Amino acid sequence: MSVRLQAFSGNDFNLIPDLVDFLDQLENSLRMAAPEASELEDLYAEYTRFTNPNFVTFDIYTIQRGDNYWKIAKQHGYTIDSIVGCNPHLGKVVCYVRQRVLLPSRGGSLHLVRAEETLTSIALDYAVTKEIILEANLIDPQWGVIPGMWLFISGAKPRYLSEDMQKQYNQRALFRSPLAGRYSSFFGNRIHPVLGFSKFHNGVDIACPMNTWVGAAAAGKVIAAGKGGAIGTYIKIDHGNGYKTLYGHLNKIHVSRGRQVSRGQLIGRAGATGRVTGPHLHFTIYKNGRVVNPMDYLW
C-alpha cells in the first residue's frame, strides 16, 4: 500500500473502500494486539494514584474501526495533546483498532516527577500556577511532590517524550484532519471500484455527509481551486517547507486562488463531484513534489 505517484494528474482518484484495504487494516490490527487488561489497569492505577478524582477522572477506551485520535479528542472537548500526554506508555502516535488508551475527563497531560523537581519548578516548567497543580492532585502539604509520582497538569501539552515519540509527534503536529469522519479508503494500490482493476490511490478518503465542513489541514496559500476531472471540484494549498495538500470531490469552494488560509479555516464543503459513488473527501499530502501517506501525518 505504499506505491507513489509523482504529482497530481487529475485521474484515478476514487474512493470506496475495497477488500484489499480492509484486509490490510485487519492485518495491522491483529499485529497490534491490545495490551492485556491487567497491564493497562496497572498503568491506570499508577498514573492516577495521586490525581484528584474530584478534578479529573480517566476512562479506558478501546479504539473502534473508523476512529482517529483527532476525532476522539474533539468529541471529548480537548486536543490530541491530551491523549498523547495521558498515555506516556504509547510507543507510537498511531491509532489501531482494538488499541486501548486512557482518556481524561478534561484536557491536560501527565507528568512524572523527577529527582530534584519541586512543585515550584514543575509549575514554572509548564507555565501554570502551583494552585492549578495542587487542585488537580492529592499532594501532601508536608512532603510536597515525590520523585516517581505522576501528576496531572491541567491544560498542559506533553513535555517529556522519547526521541522516537517526539519525532512522530512533531510530524503529526504539522497537519490536522480536514474533517471528522470515517476513513473509507487508504493510501496505496487497491482494486478500482469503477474500473475494476488495481490502481494506485494517492491519498485517503474520509466518508461524511454532503456539505460537511472541510477545514485547511494547516495554514498556507491556496494555489488552485476549481474543477479537475476525476478528482471533481478541488482545492490545493501550499503550506511552505515543501508541503502541499489537496482536497477533492468538494461540493462547494469557499476560497479562491491566492488566498491565505489559517489552520482549520473553512475552505469548502464535502461533496460527490468527479468520479465517485457517494459523498466524501479525498485528501492528499505532497512533500517536495511527491505524494506521501497521509496516515503518517494524521492522528
Coordinates of C-alpha atoms in Angstrom, one line a residue:
M1 CA 0.0 0.0 0.0
S2 CA 2.9 2.4 -0.5
V3 CA 3.5 2.8 -4.3
R4 CA 3.6 6.6 -5.0
L5 CA 2.6 9.0 -7.8
Q6 CA 4.9 11.9 -8.6
A7 CA 2.2 14.6 -8.9
F8 CA -1.5 15.2 -9.2
S9 CA -2.6 14.2 -12.7
G10 CA -6.4 14.7 -12.3
N11 CA -7.0 11.0 -12.9
D12 CA -7.6 7.8 -10.9
F13 CA -8.9 9.3 -7.7
N14 CA -11.5 7.0 -6.4
L15 CA -12.9 6.4 -3.3
I16 CA -14.8 3.4 -1.9
P17 CA -13.1 1.0 0.5
D18 CA -12.2 -2.3 -1.2
L19 CA -11.3 -5.8 0.1
V20 CA -7.6 -5.1 -0.2
D21 CA -7.8 -2.1 2.1
F22 CA -10.0 -4.0 4.6
L23 CA -7.5 -6.9 4.8
D24 CA -4.6 -4.6 5.2
Q25 CA -6.3 -2.9 8.1
L26 CA -7.3 -6.2 9.6
E27 CA -3.7 -7.4 9.4
N28 CA -2.4 -4.3 11.1
S29 CA -5.0 -4.5 13.8
L30 CA -4.1 -8.1 14.6
R31 CA -0.4 -7.3 14.7
M32 CA -1.1 -4.5 17.2
A33 CA -2.9 -6.6 19.7
A34 CA -4.3 -4.6 22.6
P35 CA -2.4 -4.7 25.9
E36 CA -3.6 -7.2 28.5
A37 CA -6.3 -5.8 30.7
S38 CA -4.2 -6.2 33.8
E39 CA -1.3 -4.3 32.2
L40 CA -3.4 -1.3 31.3
E41 CA -5.2 -1.4 34.6
D42 CA -1.8 -1.4 36.4
L43 CA -0.7 1.6 34.4
Y44 CA -4.1 3.3 35.1
A45 CA -3.6 2.7 38.9
E46 CA 0.0 4.1 38.7
Y47 CA -0.9 7.2 36.6
T48 CA -4.0 8.1 38.7
R49 CA -2.7 7.3 42.2
F50 CA -2.2 10.9 43.1
T51 CA -4.7 12.6 40.8
N52 CA -7.7 14.2 42.4
P53 CA -10.9 12.3 41.3
N54 CA -13.0 15.3 42.1
F55 CA -11.0 17.2 39.5
V56 CA -10.2 14.7 36.8
T57 CA -11.1 11.1 36.0
F58 CA -9.9 8.7 33.4
D59 CA -11.7 6.1 31.2
I60 CA -10.1 3.2 29.4
Y61 CA -11.3 3.4 25.8
T62 CA -10.9 0.7 23.1
I63 CA -10.3 2.1 19.6
Q64 CA -13.0 1.1 17.1
R65 CA -12.9 0.9 13.4
G66 CA -13.2 4.4 11.9
D67 CA -11.7 6.1 15.0
N68 CA -8.8 8.5 14.9
Y69 CA -7.2 10.4 17.7
W70 CA -8.3 13.8 16.3
K71 CA -11.9 12.8 16.2
I72 CA -11.8 11.2 19.7
A73 CA -10.2 14.2 21.2
K74 CA -12.7 16.6 19.6
Q75 CA -15.6 14.5 21.0
H76 CA -14.2 14.9 24.5
G77 CA -13.6 18.7 24.2
Y78 CA -9.8 18.8 24.1
T79 CA -6.9 18.3 21.6
I80 CA -4.8 15.3 20.7
D81 CA -2.1 16.7 23.0
S82 CA -4.2 15.4 25.9
I83 CA -4.4 11.8 24.5
V84 CA -0.7 11.7 23.9
G85 CA 0.1 13.4 27.3
C86 CA -2.1 11.0 29.3
N87 CA -0.8 7.8 27.6
P88 CA 3.0 8.0 28.2
H89 CA 3.3 4.3 27.7
L90 CA 2.5 4.6 24.0
G91 CA 5.5 4.0 21.8
K92 CA 3.9 5.3 18.6
V93 CA 1.4 8.0 17.7
V94 CA -0.7 5.6 15.7
C95 CA -4.3 4.7 16.2
Y96 CA -5.1 1.0 15.8
V97 CA -8.3 -1.0 16.1
R98 CA -8.5 -2.7 19.5
Q99 CA -5.9 -0.4 20.9
R100 CA -6.7 0.7 24.4
V101 CA -6.0 4.2 25.7
L102 CA -6.7 6.4 28.7
L103 CA -9.0 9.3 28.1
P104 CA -9.1 12.1 30.7
S105 CA -12.3 13.9 31.6
R106 CA -10.6 17.2 30.8
G107 CA -7.6 18.4 28.7
G108 CA -4.2 18.1 30.2
S109 CA -1.1 16.0 30.5
L110 CA 0.5 13.6 33.0
H111 CA 3.9 14.5 34.4
L112 CA 6.4 12.1 36.1
V113 CA 8.1 13.9 38.9
R114 CA 11.9 13.6 38.6
A115 CA 14.6 13.9 41.2
E116 CA 15.2 17.4 42.5
E117 CA 12.0 18.7 40.9
T118 CA 9.8 20.8 43.2
L119 CA 6.2 22.0 42.9
T120 CA 7.6 25.4 42.1
S121 CA 9.9 24.1 39.3
I122 CA 7.2 22.0 37.8
A123 CA 4.7 24.9 37.7
L124 CA 7.4 27.1 36.0
D125 CA 8.2 24.3 33.5
Y126 CA 4.5 24.1 32.4
A127 CA 3.8 27.8 32.8
V128 CA 1.0 27.2 35.3
T129 CA 0.4 28.2 38.9
K130 CA 1.2 25.9 41.9
E131 CA -2.5 26.2 42.8
I132 CA -3.6 24.6 39.5
I133 CA -1.3 21.6 40.2
L134 CA -2.5 21.3 43.8
E135 CA -6.2 21.4 42.8
A136 CA -5.7 18.6 40.3
N137 CA -3.6 16.3 42.5
L138 CA -3.5 14.8 46.0
I139 CA -0.2 16.3 47.2
D140 CA 0.7 16.1 50.9
P141 CA 1.4 19.7 52.0
Q142 CA 4.1 18.4 54.4
W143 CA 6.0 16.3 51.9
G144 CA 5.2 18.0 48.7
V145 CA 5.9 16.2 45.4
I146 CA 7.9 13.0 45.5
P147 CA 10.1 11.6 42.6
G148 CA 8.2 8.8 40.8
M149 CA 4.7 10.2 41.4
W150 CA 2.5 11.1 38.4
L151 CA 0.8 14.5 38.4
F152 CA -2.0 15.7 36.1
I153 CA -1.2 19.2 34.7
S154 CA -4.5 20.8 33.6
G155 CA -4.4 22.3 30.1
A156 CA -0.8 21.3 29.5
K157 CA 0.9 19.7 26.5
P158 CA 3.2 16.7 26.9
R159 CA 6.8 17.9 27.5
Y160 CA 8.8 14.7 28.1
L161 CA 8.7 12.2 25.2
S162 CA 11.1 9.6 23.9
E163 CA 13.2 10.7 20.9
D164 CA 11.2 8.4 18.5
M165 CA 7.9 9.5 20.0
Q166 CA 8.9 13.2 19.8
K167 CA 9.8 12.8 16.1
Q168 CA 6.4 11.2 15.3
Y169 CA 4.6 13.7 17.5
N170 CA 6.2 16.6 15.7
Q171 CA 5.4 15.2 12.3
R172 CA 1.8 14.7 13.2
A173 CA 1.6 18.2 14.6
L174 CA 2.1 19.6 11.1
F175 CA -1.4 18.8 10.0
R176 CA -4.9 18.4 11.4
S177 CA -7.5 16.2 9.8
P178 CA -9.6 18.4 7.4
L179 CA -12.8 16.9 8.8
A180 CA -14.0 14.5 11.4
G181 CA -15.2 11.3 9.7
R182 CA -14.5 7.6 9.0
Y183 CA -11.6 6.7 6.8
S184 CA -13.2 4.7 4.0
S185 CA -10.1 4.2 1.7
F186 CA -6.4 4.4 2.3
F187 CA -3.1 5.2 0.5
G188 CA -1.7 2.7 -1.9
N189 CA -2.8 0.1 -4.5
R190 CA -6.4 -1.1 -4.5
I191 CA -9.0 -2.5 -6.8
H192 CA -10.6 0.5 -8.5
P193 CA -14.3 0.4 -7.6
V194 CA -15.3 1.7 -11.1
L195 CA -12.7 0.4 -13.4
G196 CA -12.4 -3.0 -11.7
F197 CA -8.6 -3.4 -11.7
S198 CA -5.7 -2.5 -9.4
K199 CA -5.0 1.3 -9.4
F200 CA -2.9 3.5 -7.1
H201 CA -4.7 5.7 -4.6
N202 CA -2.6 8.7 -3.7
G203 CA -4.4 9.8 -0.5
V204 CA -7.1 8.9 1.9
D205 CA -10.9 9.2 1.6
I206 CA -12.9 10.3 4.5
A207 CA -16.6 9.4 4.4
C208 CA -19.0 12.1 5.5
P209 CA -22.4 13.6 4.8
M210 CA -22.9 16.0 1.9
N211 CA -21.7 19.6 2.6
T212 CA -19.7 18.6 5.7
W213 CA -17.3 21.5 6.7
V214 CA -13.8 21.0 5.2
G215 CA -11.0 22.9 7.0
A216 CA -7.5 23.6 5.9
A217 CA -5.1 21.0 7.3
A218 CA -2.6 23.7 8.1
A219 CA -2.0 27.4 7.4
G220 CA -1.0 28.2 3.8
K221 CA -1.8 29.8 0.4
V222 CA -4.4 28.5 -1.9
I223 CA -2.6 27.7 -5.2
A224 CA -5.5 26.1 -7.1
A225 CA -9.3 25.9 -6.7
G226 CA -11.6 24.6 -9.4
K227 CA -12.7 21.5 -11.3
G228 CA -10.4 18.7 -12.3
G229 CA -11.9 15.7 -14.0
A230 CA -12.0 12.5 -11.8
I231 CA -11.0 14.5 -8.7
G232 CA -14.0 16.7 -9.2
T233 CA -14.1 20.1 -7.5
Y234 CA -10.9 20.5 -5.6
I235 CA -8.6 22.9 -3.7
K236 CA -4.8 22.7 -3.4
I237 CA -2.9 24.6 -0.7
D238 CA 0.9 25.3 -0.4
H239 CA 2.0 25.2 3.2
G240 CA 5.6 26.0 2.7
N241 CA 8.6 23.8 3.6
G242 CA 7.9 21.6 0.6
Y243 CA 4.4 20.6 1.8
K244 CA 1.1 20.9 -0.2
T245 CA -2.3 19.4 0.4
L246 CA -5.2 18.5 -2.0
Y247 CA -8.9 18.4 -1.1
G248 CA -11.1 16.6 -3.7
H249 CA -14.7 15.8 -4.6
L250 CA -15.9 19.0 -3.0
N251 CA -19.5 20.3 -3.4
K252 CA -18.6 23.9 -2.7
I253 CA -15.5 26.1 -2.6
H254 CA -15.2 29.0 -0.1
V255 CA -11.7 30.2 -1.0
S256 CA -10.1 31.5 -4.2
R257 CA -6.6 31.1 -5.7
G258 CA -4.0 33.2 -4.0
R259 CA -5.8 33.5 -0.7
Q260 CA -4.0 32.9 2.6
V261 CA -5.8 30.5 4.9
S262 CA -5.3 29.6 8.6
R263 CA -5.2 26.1 10.1
G264 CA -8.8 24.7 10.4
Q265 CA -10.3 27.6 8.4
L266 CA -13.4 26.6 6.3
I267 CA -12.3 26.2 2.7
G268 CA -15.1 24.2 1.3
R269 CA -17.9 21.7 1.7
A270 CA -17.6 18.0 1.1
G271 CA -19.5 16.5 -1.9
A272 CA -19.6 13.9 -4.6
T273 CA -18.2 15.6 -7.6
G274 CA -15.9 13.8 -10.1
R275 CA -15.7 10.0 -10.2
V276 CA -17.4 8.9 -7.0
T277 CA -20.0 6.6 -5.7
G278 CA -21.0 8.8 -2.8
P279 CA -20.1 11.9 -0.8
H280 CA -16.7 12.0 0.9
L281 CA -13.5 14.0 0.9
H282 CA -10.3 12.9 -0.9
F283 CA -7.2 14.2 0.9
T284 CA -3.6 14.1 -0.4
I285 CA -0.4 15.3 1.1
Y286 CA 2.7 16.2 -1.0
K287 CA 6.2 16.6 0.3
N288 CA 8.7 18.1 -2.1
G289 CA 6.5 17.2 -5.1
R290 CA 5.9 13.5 -4.1
V291 CA 2.8 12.1 -2.5
V292 CA 3.2 10.7 1.0
N293 CA 0.9 8.6 3.1
P294 CA -1.4 11.0 5.0
M295 CA -1.7 8.4 7.8
D296 CA 1.9 9.1 8.7
Y297 CA 0.8 12.7 9.4
L298 CA -2.7 12.5 10.7
W299 CA -3.9 11.2 14.1

